[in-house]
mmCIF file of C-alpha atoms and ligand atoms in Angstrom:
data_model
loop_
_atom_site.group_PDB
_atom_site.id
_atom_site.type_symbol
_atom_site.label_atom_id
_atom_site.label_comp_id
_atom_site.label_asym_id
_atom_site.label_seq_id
_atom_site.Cartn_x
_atom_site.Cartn_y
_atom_site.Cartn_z
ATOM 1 C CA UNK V 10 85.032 74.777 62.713
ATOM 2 C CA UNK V 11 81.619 75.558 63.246
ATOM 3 C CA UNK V 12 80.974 79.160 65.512
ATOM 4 C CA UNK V 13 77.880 79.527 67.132
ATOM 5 C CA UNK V 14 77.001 83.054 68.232
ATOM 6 C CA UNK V 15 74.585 82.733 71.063
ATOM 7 C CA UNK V 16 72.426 85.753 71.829
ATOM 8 C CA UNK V 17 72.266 86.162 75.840
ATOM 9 C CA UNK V 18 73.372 88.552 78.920
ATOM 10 C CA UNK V 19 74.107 85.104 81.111
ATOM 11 C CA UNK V 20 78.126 83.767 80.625
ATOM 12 C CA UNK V 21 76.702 81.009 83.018
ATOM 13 C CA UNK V 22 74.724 79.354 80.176
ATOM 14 C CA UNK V 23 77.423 80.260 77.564
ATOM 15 C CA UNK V 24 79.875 78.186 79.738
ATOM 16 C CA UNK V 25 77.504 75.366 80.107
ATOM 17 C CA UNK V 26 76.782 75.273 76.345
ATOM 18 C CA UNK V 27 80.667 74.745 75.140
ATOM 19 C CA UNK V 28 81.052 72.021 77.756
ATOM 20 C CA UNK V 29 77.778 70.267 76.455
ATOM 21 C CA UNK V 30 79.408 71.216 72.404
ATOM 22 C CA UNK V 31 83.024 70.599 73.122
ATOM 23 C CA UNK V 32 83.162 66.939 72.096
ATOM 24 C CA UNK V 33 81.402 67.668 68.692
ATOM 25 C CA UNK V 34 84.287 70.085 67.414
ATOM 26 C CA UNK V 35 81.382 72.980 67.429
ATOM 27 C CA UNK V 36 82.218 76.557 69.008
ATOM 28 C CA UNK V 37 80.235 79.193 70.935
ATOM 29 C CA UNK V 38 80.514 82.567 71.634
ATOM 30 C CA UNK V 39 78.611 85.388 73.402
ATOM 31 C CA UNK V 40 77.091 87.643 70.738
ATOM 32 C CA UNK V 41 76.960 90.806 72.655
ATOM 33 C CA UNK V 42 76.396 93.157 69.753
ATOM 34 C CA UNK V 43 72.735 92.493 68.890
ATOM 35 C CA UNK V 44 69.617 92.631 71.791
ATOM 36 C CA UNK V 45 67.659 89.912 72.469
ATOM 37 C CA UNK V 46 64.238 90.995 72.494
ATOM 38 C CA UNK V 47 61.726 88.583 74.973
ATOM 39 C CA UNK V 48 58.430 88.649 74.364
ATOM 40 C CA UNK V 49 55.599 87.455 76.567
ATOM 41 C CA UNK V 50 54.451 83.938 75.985
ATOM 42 C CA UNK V 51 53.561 80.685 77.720
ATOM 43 C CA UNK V 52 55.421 78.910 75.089
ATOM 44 C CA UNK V 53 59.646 79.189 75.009
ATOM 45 C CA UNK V 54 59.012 78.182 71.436
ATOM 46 C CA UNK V 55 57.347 81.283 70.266
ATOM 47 C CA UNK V 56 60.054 82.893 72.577
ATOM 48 C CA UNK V 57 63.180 81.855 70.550
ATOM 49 C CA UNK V 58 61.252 81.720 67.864
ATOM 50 C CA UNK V 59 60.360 85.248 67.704
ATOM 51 C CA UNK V 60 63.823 87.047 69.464
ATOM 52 C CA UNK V 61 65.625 84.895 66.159
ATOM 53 C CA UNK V 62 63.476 86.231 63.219
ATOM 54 C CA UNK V 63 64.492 89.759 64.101
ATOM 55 C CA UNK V 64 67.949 89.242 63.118
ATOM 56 C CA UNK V 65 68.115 85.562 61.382
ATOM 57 C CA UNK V 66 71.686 85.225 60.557
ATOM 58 C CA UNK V 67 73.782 82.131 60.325
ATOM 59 C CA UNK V 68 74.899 80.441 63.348
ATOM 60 C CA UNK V 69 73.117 82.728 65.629
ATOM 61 C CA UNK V 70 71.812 80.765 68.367
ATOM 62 C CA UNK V 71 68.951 82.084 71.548
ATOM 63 C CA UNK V 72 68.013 80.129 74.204
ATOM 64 C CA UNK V 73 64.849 80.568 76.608
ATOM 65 C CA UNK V 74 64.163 78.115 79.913
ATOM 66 C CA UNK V 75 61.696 77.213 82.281
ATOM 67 C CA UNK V 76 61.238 75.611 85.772
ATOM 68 C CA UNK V 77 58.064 73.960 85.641
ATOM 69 C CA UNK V 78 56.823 72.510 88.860
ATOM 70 C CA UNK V 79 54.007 70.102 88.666
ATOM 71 C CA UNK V 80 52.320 71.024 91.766
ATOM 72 C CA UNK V 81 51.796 74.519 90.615
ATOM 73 C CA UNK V 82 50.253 73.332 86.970
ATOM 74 C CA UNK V 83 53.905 74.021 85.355
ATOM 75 C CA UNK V 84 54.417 77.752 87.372
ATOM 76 C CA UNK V 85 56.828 79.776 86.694
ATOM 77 C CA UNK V 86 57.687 78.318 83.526
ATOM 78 C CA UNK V 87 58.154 80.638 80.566
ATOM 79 C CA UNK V 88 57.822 83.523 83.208
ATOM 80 C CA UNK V 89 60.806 81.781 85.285
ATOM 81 C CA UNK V 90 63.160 84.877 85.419
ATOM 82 C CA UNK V 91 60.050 87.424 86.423
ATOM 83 C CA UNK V 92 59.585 85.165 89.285
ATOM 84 C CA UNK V 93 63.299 84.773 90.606
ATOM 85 C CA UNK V 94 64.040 88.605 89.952
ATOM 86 C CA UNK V 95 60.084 89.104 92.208
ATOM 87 C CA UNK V 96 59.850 86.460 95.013
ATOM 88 C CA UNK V 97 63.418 84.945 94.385
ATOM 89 C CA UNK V 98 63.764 80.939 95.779
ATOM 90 C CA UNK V 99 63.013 81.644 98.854
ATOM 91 C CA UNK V 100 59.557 82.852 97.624
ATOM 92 C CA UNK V 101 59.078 79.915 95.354
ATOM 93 C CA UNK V 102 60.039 77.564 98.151
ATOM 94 C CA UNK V 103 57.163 79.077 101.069
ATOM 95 C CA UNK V 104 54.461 78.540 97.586
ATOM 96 C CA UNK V 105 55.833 74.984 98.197
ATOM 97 C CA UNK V 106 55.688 74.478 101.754
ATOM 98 C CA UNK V 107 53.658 71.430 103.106
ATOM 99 C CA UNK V 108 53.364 70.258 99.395
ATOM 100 C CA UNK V 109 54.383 66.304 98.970
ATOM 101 C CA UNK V 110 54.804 65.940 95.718
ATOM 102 C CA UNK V 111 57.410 68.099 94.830
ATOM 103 C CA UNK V 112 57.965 67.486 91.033
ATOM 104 C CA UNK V 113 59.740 69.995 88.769
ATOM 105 C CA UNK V 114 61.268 70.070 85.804
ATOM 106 C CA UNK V 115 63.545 72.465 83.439
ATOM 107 C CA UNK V 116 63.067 73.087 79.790
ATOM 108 C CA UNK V 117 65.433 74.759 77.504
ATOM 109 C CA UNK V 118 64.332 75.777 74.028
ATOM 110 C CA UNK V 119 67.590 76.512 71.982
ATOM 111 C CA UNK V 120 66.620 77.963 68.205
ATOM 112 C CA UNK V 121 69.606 78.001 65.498
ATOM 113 C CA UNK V 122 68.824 80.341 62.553
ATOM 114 C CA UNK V 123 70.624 79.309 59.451
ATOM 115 C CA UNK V 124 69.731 79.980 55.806
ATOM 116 C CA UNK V 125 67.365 82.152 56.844
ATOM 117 C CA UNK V 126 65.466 79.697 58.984
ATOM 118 C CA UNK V 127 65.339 78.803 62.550
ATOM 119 C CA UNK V 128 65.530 75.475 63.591
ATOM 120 C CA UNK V 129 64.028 74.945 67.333
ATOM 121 C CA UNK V 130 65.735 72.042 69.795
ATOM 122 C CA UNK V 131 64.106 70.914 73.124
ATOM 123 C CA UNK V 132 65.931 69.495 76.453
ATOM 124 C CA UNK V 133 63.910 68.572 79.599
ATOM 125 C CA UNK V 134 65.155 67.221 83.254
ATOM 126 C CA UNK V 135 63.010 66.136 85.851
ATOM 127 C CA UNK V 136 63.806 66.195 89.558
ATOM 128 C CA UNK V 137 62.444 67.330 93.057
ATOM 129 C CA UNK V 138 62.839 70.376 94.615
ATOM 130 C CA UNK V 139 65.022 70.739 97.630
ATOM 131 C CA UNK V 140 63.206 72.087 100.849
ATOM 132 C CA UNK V 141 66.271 75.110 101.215
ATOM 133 C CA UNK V 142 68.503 76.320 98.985
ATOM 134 C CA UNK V 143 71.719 74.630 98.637
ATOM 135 C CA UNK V 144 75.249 75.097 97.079
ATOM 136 C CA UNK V 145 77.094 77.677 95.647
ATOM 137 C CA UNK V 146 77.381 76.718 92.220
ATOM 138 C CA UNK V 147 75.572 77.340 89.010
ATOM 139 C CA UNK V 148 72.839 80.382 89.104
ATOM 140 C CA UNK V 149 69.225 81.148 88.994
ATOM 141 C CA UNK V 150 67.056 78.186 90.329
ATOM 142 C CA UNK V 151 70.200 75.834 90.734
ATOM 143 C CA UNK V 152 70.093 75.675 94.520
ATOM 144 C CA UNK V 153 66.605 74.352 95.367
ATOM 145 C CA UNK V 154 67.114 71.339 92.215
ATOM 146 C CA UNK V 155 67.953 68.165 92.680
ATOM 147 C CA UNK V 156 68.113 66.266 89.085
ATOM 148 C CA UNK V 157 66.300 62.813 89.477
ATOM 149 C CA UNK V 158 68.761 60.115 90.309
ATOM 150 C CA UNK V 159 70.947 62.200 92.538
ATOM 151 C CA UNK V 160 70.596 63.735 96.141
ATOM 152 C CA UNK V 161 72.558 66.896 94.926
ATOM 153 C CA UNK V 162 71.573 69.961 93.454
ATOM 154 C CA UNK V 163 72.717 71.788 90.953
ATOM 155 C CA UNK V 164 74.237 73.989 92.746
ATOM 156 C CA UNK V 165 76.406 71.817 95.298
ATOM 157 C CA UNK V 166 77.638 69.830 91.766
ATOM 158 C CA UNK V 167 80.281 70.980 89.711
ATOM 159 C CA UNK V 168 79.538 72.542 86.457
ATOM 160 C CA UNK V 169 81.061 69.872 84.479
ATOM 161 C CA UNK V 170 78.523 67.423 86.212
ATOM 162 C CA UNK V 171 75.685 70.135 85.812
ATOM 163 C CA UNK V 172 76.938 70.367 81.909
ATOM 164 C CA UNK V 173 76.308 66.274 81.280
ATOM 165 C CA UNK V 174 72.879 65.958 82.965
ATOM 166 C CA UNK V 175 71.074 69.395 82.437
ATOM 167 C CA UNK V 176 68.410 70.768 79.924
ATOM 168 C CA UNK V 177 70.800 72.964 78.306
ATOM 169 C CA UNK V 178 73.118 70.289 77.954
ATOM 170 C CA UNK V 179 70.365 67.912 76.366
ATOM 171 C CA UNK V 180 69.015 71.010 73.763
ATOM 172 C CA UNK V 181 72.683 71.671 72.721
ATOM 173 C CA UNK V 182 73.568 68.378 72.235
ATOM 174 C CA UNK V 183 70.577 67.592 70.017
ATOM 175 C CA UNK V 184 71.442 71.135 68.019
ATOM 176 C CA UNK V 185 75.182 69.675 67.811
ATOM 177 C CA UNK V 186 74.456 66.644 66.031
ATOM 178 C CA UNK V 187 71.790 68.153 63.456
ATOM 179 C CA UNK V 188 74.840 70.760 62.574
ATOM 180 C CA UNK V 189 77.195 67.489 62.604
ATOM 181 C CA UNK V 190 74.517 66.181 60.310
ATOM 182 C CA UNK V 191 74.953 68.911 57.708
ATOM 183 C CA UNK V 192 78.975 70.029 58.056
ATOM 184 C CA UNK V 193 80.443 66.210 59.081
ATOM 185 C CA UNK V 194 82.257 65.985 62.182
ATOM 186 C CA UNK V 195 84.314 68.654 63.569
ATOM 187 C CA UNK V 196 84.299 70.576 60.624
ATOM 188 C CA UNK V 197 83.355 73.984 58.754
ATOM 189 C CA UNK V 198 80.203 75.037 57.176
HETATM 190 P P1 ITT O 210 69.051 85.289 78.472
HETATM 191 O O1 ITT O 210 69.807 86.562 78.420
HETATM 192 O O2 ITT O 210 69.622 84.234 77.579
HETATM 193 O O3 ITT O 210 67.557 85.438 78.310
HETATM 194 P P2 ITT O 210 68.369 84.602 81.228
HETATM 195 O O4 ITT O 210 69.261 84.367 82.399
HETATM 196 O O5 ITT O 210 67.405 85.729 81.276
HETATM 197 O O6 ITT O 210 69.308 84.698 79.961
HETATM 198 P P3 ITT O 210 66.160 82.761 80.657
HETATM 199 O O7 ITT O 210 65.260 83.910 80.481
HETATM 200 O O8 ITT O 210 66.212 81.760 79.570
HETATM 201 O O9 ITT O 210 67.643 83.230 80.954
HETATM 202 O O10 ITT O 210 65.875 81.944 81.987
HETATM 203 C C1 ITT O 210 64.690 81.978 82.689
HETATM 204 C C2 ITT O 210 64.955 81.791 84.149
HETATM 205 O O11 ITT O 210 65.279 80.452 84.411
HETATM 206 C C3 ITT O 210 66.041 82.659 84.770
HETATM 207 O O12 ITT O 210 65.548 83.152 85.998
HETATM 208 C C4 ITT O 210 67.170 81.736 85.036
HETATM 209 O O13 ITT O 210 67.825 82.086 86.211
HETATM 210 C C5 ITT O 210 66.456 80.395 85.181
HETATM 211 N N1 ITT O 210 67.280 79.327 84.623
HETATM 212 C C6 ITT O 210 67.511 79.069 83.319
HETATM 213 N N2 ITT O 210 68.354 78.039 83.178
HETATM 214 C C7 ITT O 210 68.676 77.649 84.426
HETATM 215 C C8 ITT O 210 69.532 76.674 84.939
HETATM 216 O O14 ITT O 210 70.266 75.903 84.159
HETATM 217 N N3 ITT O 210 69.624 76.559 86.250
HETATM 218 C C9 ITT O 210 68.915 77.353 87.076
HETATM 219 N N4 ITT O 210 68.101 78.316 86.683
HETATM 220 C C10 ITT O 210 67.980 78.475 85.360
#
């Protein structure tokens, strides 16, 4: 069976990407013996991108994510976690008060090195954002998102629900079937 080692101090997104791999026979674990090293971009591409090529090995996976919300011109995006560890939600939320349109989405960027190459995969969800924080579940900007086509955020679902609809989910899944491309189903490199 396929391992993947992904690179990151969050078990929350770990968790999230074996629920999104589970039904394609492909593993994850945390790799907590090498650093990831963030530089400072507006792109999550040259992000991954760049934290990978310092220590390209097989199976190692990174991930990088944005909230983008449209009424801001994409803000915080790439500079997401800056913002939640400054002004937290309740920040972002008064930047958002009296705005109507209240657009967002998340992007994950998820880059797989192998054979000395990395290999970038995108997910995206749109939604709205919620006018308090709500829920328990989940982490980061869960509580103020509400995925388009439910009244729930991602927070008040369960992670299981969270794991089908999210960005993670969708950047995983796409990395899952390019691996299932090269190995076959549920099987060993
Ligand atoms: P790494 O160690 O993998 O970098 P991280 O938690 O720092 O983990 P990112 O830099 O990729 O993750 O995330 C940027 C920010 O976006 C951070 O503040 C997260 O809380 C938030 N975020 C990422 N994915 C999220 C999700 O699924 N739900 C809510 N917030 C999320």
């Amino acid at each position: 069976m396929v391992m993947l080692r992904f690179m990151t101090g969050n078990r929350n997104k770990v968790r999230e990407a074996e629920l999104a791999l589970s039904q394609y026979g492909i593993g994850i674990v945390m790799e907590t013996g090498l650093r990831k090293v963030e530089i400072q971009s507006d792109s999550l591409e040259e992000i991954v991108t760049y934290a990978l090529r310092l220590n390209c090995v097989d199976w190692l996976v990174v991930e990088d994510d944005g909230l983008f919300i449209d009424s801001l011109n994409g803000f915080p995006g790439p500079y997401s976690e800056y913002v939640y560890r400054t002004i937290g939600l309740r920040g972002v939320l008064k930047l958002m008060q009296g705005v109507v349109n209240r657009g967002a989405y998340f992007k994950s960027v998820v880059g797989l090195c192998l054979g000395g190459g990395v290999k970038l995969f995108t997910g995206v969800v749109r939604g709205v954002l919620s006018e308090e924080p709500r829920g328990s579940g989940g982490f980061g900007y869960d509580p103020i998102f509400i995925p388009e086509g439910y009244g729930e955020t991602f927070a008040e679902m369960g992670v299981e629900l969270k794991a089908k609809l999210s960005h993670r989910s969708m950047a995983f899944k796409r990395l899952a079937s390019y691996v299932t491309s090269l190995t076959g189903p549920g099987q060993g490199a």
